XYZ file of C-alpha atoms in Angstrom:
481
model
C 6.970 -8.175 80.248
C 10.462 -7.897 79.562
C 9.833 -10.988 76.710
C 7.228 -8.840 75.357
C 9.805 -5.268 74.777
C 11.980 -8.216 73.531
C 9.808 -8.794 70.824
C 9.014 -5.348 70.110
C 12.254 -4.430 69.871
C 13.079 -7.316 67.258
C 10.025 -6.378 65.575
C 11.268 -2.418 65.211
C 15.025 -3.815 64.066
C 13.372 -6.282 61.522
C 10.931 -3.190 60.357
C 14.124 -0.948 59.817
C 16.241 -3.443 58.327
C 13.420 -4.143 55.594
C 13.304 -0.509 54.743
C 16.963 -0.242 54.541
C 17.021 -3.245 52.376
C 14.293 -1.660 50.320
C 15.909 1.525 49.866
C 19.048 -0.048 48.642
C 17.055 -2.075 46.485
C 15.837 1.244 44.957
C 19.423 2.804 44.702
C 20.879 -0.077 43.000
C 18.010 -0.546 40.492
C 18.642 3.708 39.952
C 21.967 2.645 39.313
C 21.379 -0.341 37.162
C 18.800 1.808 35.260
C 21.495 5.196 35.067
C 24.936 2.546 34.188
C 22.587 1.151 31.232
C 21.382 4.357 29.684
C 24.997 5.514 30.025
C 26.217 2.033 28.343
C 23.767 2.442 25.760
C 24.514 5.932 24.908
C 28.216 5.232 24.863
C 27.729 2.460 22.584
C 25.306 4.347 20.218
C 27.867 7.097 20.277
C 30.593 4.777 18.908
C 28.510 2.842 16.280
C 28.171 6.522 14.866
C 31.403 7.324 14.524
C 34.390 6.021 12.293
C 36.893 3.113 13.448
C 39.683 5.632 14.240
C 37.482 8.069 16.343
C 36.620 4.996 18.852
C 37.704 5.942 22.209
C 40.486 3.420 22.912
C 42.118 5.051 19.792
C 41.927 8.618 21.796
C 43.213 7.076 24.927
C 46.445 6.451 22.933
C 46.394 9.254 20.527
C 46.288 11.343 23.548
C 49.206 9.596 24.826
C 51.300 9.816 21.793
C 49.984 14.064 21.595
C 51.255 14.553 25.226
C 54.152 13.167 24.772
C 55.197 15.398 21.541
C 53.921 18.708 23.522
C 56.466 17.565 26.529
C 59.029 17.510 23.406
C 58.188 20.789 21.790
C 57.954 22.158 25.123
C 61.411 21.251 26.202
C 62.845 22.401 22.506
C 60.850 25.353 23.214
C 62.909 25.673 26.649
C 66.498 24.489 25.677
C 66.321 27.343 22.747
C 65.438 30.018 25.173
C 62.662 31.085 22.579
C 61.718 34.443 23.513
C 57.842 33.571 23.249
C 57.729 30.089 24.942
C 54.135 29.017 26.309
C 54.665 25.002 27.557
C 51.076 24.742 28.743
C 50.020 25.918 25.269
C 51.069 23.042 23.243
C 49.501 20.685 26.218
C 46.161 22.873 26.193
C 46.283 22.594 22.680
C 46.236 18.824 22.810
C 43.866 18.574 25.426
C 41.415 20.266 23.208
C 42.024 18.549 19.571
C 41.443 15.183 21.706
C 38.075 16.501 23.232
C 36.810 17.508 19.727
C 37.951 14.128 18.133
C 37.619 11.258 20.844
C 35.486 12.797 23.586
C 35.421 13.596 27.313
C 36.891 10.767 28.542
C 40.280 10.691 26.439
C 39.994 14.467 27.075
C 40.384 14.356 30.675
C 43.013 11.371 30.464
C 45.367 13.817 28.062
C 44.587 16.431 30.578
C 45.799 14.266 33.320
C 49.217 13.726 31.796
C 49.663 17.220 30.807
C 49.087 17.736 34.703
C 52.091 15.345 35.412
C 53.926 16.685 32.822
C 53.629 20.002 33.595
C 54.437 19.691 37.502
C 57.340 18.018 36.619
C 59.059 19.519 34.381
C 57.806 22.864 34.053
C 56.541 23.941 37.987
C 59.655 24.730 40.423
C 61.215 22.751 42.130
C 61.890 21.114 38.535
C 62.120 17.121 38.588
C 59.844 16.237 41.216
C 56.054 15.726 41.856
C 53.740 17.759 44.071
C 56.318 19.485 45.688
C 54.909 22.648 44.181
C 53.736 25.910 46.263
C 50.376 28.053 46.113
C 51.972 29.505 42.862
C 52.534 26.233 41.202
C 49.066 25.281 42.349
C 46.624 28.262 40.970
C 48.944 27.722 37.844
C 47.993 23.593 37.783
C 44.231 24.445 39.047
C 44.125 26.959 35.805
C 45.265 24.566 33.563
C 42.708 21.884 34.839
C 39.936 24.094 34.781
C 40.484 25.014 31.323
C 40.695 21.277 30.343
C 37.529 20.026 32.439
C 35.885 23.082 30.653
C 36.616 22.465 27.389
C 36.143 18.531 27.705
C 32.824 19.386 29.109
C 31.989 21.530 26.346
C 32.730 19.038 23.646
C 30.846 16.490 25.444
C 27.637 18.311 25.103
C 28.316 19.246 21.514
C 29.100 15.569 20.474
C 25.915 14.493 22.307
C 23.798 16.761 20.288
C 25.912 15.948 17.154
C 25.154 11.748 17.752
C 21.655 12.881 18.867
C 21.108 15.147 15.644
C 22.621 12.133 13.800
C 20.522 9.672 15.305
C 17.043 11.825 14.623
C 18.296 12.390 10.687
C 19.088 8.691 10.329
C 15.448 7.738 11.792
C 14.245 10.426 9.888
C 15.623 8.797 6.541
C 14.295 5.556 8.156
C 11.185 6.796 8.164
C 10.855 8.866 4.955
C 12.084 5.686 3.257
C 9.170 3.340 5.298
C 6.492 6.065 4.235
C 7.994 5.715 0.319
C 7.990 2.150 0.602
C 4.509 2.237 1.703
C 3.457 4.953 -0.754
C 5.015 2.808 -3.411
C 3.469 -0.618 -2.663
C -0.449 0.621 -2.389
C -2.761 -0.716 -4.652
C -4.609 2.035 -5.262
C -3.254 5.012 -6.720
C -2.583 8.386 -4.632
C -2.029 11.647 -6.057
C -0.910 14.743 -3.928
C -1.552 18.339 -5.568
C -0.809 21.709 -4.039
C -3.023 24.827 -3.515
C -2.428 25.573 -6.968
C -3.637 22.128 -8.038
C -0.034 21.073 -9.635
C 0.420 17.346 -8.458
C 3.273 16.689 -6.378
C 3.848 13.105 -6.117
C 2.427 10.151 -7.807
C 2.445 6.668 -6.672
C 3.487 3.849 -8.836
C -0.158 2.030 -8.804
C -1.431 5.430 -9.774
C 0.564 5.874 -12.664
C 0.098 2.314 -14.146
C -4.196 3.051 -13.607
C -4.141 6.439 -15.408
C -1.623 4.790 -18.027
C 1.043 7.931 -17.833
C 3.783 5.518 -18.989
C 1.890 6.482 -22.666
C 2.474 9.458 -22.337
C 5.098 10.839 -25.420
C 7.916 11.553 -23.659
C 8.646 14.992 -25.079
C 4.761 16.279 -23.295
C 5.073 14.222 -20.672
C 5.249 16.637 -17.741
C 2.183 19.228 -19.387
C 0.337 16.064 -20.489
C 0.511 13.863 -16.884
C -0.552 17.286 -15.136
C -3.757 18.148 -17.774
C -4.594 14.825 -16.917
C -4.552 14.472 -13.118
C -5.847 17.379 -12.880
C -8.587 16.643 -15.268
C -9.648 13.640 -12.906
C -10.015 15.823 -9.776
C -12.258 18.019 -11.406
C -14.771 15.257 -12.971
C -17.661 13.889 -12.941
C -18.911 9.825 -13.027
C -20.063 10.971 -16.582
C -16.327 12.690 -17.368
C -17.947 16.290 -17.101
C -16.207 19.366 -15.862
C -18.049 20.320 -12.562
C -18.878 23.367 -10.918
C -16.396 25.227 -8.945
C -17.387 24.262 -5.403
C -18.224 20.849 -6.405
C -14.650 19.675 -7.697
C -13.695 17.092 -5.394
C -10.311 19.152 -5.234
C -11.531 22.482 -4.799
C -12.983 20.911 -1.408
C -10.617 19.190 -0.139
C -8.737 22.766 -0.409
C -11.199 24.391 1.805
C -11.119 21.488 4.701
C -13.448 18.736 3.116
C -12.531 15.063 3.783
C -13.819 12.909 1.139
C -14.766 9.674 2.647
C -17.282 6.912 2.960
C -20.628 8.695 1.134
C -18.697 11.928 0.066
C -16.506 9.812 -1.984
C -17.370 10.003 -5.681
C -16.752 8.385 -9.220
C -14.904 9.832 -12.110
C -14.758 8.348 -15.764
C -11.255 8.584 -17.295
C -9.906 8.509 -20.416
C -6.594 7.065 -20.595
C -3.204 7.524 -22.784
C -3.305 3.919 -23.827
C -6.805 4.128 -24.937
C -8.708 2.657 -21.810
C -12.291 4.345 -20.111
C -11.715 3.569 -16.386
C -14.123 4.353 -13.959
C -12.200 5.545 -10.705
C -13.571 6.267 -7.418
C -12.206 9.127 -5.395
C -11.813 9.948 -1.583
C -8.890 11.999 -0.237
C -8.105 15.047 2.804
C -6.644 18.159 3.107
C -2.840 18.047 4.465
C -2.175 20.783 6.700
C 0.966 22.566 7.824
C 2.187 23.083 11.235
C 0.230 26.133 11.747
C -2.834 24.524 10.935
C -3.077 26.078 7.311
C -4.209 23.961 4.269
C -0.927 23.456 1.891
C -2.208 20.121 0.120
C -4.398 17.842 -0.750
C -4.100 14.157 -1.078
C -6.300 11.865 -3.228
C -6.741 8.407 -3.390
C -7.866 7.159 -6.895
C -9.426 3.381 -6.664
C -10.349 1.447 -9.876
C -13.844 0.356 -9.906
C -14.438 0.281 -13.284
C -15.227 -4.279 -13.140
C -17.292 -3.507 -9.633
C -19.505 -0.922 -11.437
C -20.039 -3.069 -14.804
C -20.909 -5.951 -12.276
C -23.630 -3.552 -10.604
C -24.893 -2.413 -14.192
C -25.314 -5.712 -15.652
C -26.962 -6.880 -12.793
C -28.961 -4.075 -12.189
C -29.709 -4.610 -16.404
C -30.341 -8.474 -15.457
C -32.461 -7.395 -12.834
C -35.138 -5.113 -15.369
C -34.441 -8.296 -18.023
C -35.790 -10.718 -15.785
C -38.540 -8.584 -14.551
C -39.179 -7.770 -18.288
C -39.365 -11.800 -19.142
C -41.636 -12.517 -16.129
C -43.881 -9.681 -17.470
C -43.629 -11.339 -20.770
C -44.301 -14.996 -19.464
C -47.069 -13.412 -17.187
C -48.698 -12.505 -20.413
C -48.083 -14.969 -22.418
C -48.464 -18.012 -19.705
C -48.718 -20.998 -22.352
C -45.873 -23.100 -22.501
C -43.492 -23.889 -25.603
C -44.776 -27.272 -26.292
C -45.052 -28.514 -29.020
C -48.144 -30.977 -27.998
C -50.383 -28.003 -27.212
C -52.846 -26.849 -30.465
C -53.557 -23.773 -28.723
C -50.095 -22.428 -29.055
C -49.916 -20.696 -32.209
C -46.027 -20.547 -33.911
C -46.454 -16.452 -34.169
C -47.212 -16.033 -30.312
C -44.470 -18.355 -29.937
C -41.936 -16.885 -31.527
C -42.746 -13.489 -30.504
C -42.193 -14.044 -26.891
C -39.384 -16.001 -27.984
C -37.999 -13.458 -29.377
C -38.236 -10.939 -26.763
C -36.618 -13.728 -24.565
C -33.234 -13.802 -26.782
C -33.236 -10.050 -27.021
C -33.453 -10.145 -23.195
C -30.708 -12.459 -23.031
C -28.527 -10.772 -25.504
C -28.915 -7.321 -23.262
C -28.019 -9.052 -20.150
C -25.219 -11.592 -21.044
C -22.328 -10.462 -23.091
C -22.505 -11.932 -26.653
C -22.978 -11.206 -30.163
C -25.326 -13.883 -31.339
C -28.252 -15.220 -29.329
C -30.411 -18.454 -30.526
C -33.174 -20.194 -29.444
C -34.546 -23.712 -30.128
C -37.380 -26.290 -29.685
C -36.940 -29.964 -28.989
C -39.761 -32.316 -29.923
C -38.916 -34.767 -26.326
C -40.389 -38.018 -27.981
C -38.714 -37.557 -31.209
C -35.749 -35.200 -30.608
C -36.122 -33.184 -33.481
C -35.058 -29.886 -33.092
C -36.692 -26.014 -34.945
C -35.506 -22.759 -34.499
C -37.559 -20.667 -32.386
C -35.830 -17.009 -32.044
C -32.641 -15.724 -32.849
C -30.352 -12.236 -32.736
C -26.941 -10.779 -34.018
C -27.554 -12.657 -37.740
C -28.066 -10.940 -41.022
C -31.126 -11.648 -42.922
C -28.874 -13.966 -45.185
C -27.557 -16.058 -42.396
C -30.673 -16.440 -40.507
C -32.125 -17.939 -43.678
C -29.362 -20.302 -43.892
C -29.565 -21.078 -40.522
C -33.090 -22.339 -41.175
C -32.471 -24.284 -44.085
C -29.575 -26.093 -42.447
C -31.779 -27.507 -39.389
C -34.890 -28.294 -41.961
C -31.979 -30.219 -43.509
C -31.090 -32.320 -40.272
C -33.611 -31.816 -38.322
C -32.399 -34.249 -35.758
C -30.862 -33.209 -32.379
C -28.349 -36.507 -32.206
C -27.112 -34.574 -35.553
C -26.045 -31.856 -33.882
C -24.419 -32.980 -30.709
C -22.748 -36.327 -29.154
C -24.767 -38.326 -26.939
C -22.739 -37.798 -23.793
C -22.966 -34.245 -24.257
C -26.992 -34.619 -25.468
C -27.290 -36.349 -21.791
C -25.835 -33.800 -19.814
C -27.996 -31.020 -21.350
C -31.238 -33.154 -20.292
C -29.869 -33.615 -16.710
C -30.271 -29.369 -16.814
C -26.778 -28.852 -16.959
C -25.159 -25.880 -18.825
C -22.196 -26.787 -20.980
C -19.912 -24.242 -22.712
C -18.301 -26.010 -26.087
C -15.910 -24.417 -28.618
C -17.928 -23.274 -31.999
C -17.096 -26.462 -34.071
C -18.320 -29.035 -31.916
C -21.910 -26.903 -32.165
C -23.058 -26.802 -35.558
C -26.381 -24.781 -34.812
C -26.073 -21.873 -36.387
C -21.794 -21.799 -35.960
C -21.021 -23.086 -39.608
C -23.229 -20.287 -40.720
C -21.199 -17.581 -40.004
C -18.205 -16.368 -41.894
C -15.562 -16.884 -38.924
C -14.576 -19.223 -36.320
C -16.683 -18.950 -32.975
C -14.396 -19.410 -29.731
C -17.048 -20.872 -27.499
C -20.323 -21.116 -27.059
C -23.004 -21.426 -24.059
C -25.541 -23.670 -24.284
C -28.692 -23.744 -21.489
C -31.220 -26.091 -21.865
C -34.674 -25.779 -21.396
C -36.248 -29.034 -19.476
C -39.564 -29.437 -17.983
C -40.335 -32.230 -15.434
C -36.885 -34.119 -16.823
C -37.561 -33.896 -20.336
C -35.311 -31.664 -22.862
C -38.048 -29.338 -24.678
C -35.591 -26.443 -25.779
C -32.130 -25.050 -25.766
C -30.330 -21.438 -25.714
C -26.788 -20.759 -27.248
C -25.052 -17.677 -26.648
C -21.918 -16.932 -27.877
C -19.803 -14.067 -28.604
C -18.477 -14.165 -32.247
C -14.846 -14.416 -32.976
C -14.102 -12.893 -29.450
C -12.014 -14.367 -26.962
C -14.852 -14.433 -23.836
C -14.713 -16.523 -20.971
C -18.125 -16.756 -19.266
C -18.357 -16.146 -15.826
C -19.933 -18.041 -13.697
C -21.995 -15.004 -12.944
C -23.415 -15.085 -16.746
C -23.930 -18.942 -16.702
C -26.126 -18.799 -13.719
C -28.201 -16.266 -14.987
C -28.227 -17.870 -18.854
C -29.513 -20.794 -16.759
C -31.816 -18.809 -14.663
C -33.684 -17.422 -17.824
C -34.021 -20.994 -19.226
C -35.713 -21.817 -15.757
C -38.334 -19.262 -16.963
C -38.869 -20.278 -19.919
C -39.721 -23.290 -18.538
């Protein structure tokens, strides 16, 4: 029994002594927590201030001050001035210390002037704390007054360093917000109620081309303009009131995902961009509608991709129609095949071509396979006098080795497109009155044999095909076939 209160009893000490250890656990990590915010405020407060405002320099500055008021004061004393104050000069350096170095050097200068004070100024003169209730309300007043004002300063130079601190982050962050501005790709344009604009971005500038602006109109010329854009149609044409994509943002509309829109632009330096739009109201902090951003992205390539393929699209349809209707082959071997038939469909076949793949002269040929001799079929973009040419220079020579190298002759029948500068073709190039940059050239093969070729080209233009257009060049040759 008594082994068993034992026990209890050690179990009720060890119980206590963990929640004393717990609870001093908790007070020093308080502590810990309170010492480190202090540390960290101290040290943010001196990194904001000058070299000579650092504390240690107020320690001793408030040394130095002390001792020159115990000077004055004793001048002050020795002259028998009739207006002599001692604490005066001592309260006086009490407070330029608080206002320059802080609370601590504050109370340390108010400590001294304490000393200095009871000794030389609080009877009996020349000794320390030997002072009655007189010489105490008089110390206590003076000690007040400095733990007041040292107080005081401490909460105005935390709200100075504070108000510091929040202007420097808010520079920080008005300069991160620039930066970002700055560095989009697409261009952003902020206007106010009135629909002036604001602020520009440099990505929109460089897509509207205001750097062409004359400089003398610059400022009437760069707000007609952005102005014009929020106002416009895909087509460039002035909308209706409520339909002007900045008219709605100005009532609350966000312009995103389907509500975005297209604008066509005219530029200073003589460009037609096509720029989509999406952009929301800014609102100020009573919820009122003071601006409106938009967002201006170029999409003028994306939407002449998504024309010309939506034009390749109706061509190819339009050839199948044409090859539906016409189903006989271009062979050469087949009597039923007349050469008018033939050379209408291919002649529909080149215009087809010429509407889908950017060029300037379209031509199509037919390649006897057992004898290689090659004939004009079709062709487009020549005047009547260079066509004829073109005809008499292949009745001429006739041959296909005439015209091109055998390596290159082999690649065209292993159905490979090749794209060769203009001088290295002689088709139909030396029949025009300038130099032709490059030229495409599908072929046409059935079951492995070479019975036709298309060349495109696009004049004396610098074009590089895409590999967009040489896929579908080559995908219209497959029809033919």
């Amino acid at each position: 029994m008594r082994k068993r209160n034992r026990l209890i009893v050690n179990t009720n000490d060890w119980e206590k002594q963990m929640l004393s250890m717990q609870r001093q656990g908790r007070f020093q990590k308080r502590f810990r927590t309170y010492v480190r915010r202090l540390v960290d405020w101290h040290t943010n407060a001196v990194t904001q201030l000058p070299r000579w405002r650092h504390p240690l320099v107020g320690y001793l500055v408030g040394l130095l001050l002390v001792a020159l008021g115990l000077v004055v004061g004793v001048v002050e004393t020795q002259l028998l001035l009739p207006f002599s104050f001692p604490g005066v000069p001592l309260l006086f350096v009490v407070v330029l210390v608080a206002l320059l170095w802080g609370v601590g050097p504050a109370i340390f200068a108010m400590l001294l002037s304490l000393l200095v004070l009871d000794y030389w100024y609080i009877p009996p003169f020349g000794t320390l704390g030997a002072y009655g209730w007189s010489g105490m309300l008089q110390l206590l007043t003076f000690a007040g007054s400095g733990i007041i004002i040292a107080l005081l300063t401490n909460q105005r130079e935390i709200a100075r360093v504070r108000a510091l601190v929040a202007e420097r982050e808010a520079v920080l962050r008005a300069n991160q917000l620039e930066a970002m501005f700055e560095s989009m790709s697409d261009g952003v344009v902020v206007y106010n109620k009135q629909g002036q604009v604001l602020h520009t971005n440099a990505a929109a500038r460089h897509i509207f081309g205001l750097g062409a602006l004359p400089p003398q109109d610059e400022a009437y010329l760069r707000q007609e303009l952005l102005l014009q854009a929020a106002q416009r149609d895909e087509q460039g044409q002035l909308l209706p009131e409520k339909r002007r994509p900045l008219a709605r943002m100005l009532t609350g509309e966000f312009l995103m995902g389907t509500r975005a829109s297209d604008v066509l632009v005219q530029t200073p330096d003589a460009r037609q961009v096509v720029l989509n739009m999406s952009g929301a109201p800014i609102r100020s902090e009573a919820g009122a509608i003071e601006r409106a951003v938009l967002i201006y992205r170029d999409v003028t390539e994306r939407r002449r991709l998504e024309q010309r393929t939506s034009e390749a699209l109706r061509a190819l349809l339009a050839m199948a129609e044409v090859l539906i209707q016409f189903p006989e082959r271009l062979r050469w071997d087949e009597a039923t095949t007349s050469p008018s038939d033939e050379e209408r469909v291919g002649q529909r076949m080149v215009e087809l071509t010429r509407s889908v793949v950017e060029s300037v002269h379209v031509v199509m040929l037919a390649v006897e396979p057992e004898e290689e001799l090659v004939r004009p079929i079709a062709s487009v973009g020549f005047t009547p006098q260079e066509e004829q040419q073109w005809h008499e220079r292949l009745m001429a020579a006739p041959l296909l080795a005439d015209h091109l190298e055998s390596g290159l002759l082999s690649h065209l029948k292993d159905d490979e497109v090749l794209i060769l500068e203009g001088m290295t073709l002689p088709f139909h190039t030396a029949v025009l009155p300038y130099y032709v940059r490059m030229v495409l050239v599908a072929p046409i093969c059935v079951e492995k044999r070479l019975i036709g070729l298309v060349c495109v080209d696009d004049g004396s233009r610098e074009h590089t095909y895409t590999r967009h257009e040489i896929t579908l060049t080559h995908t219209i040759t497959g029809l033919v076939a």
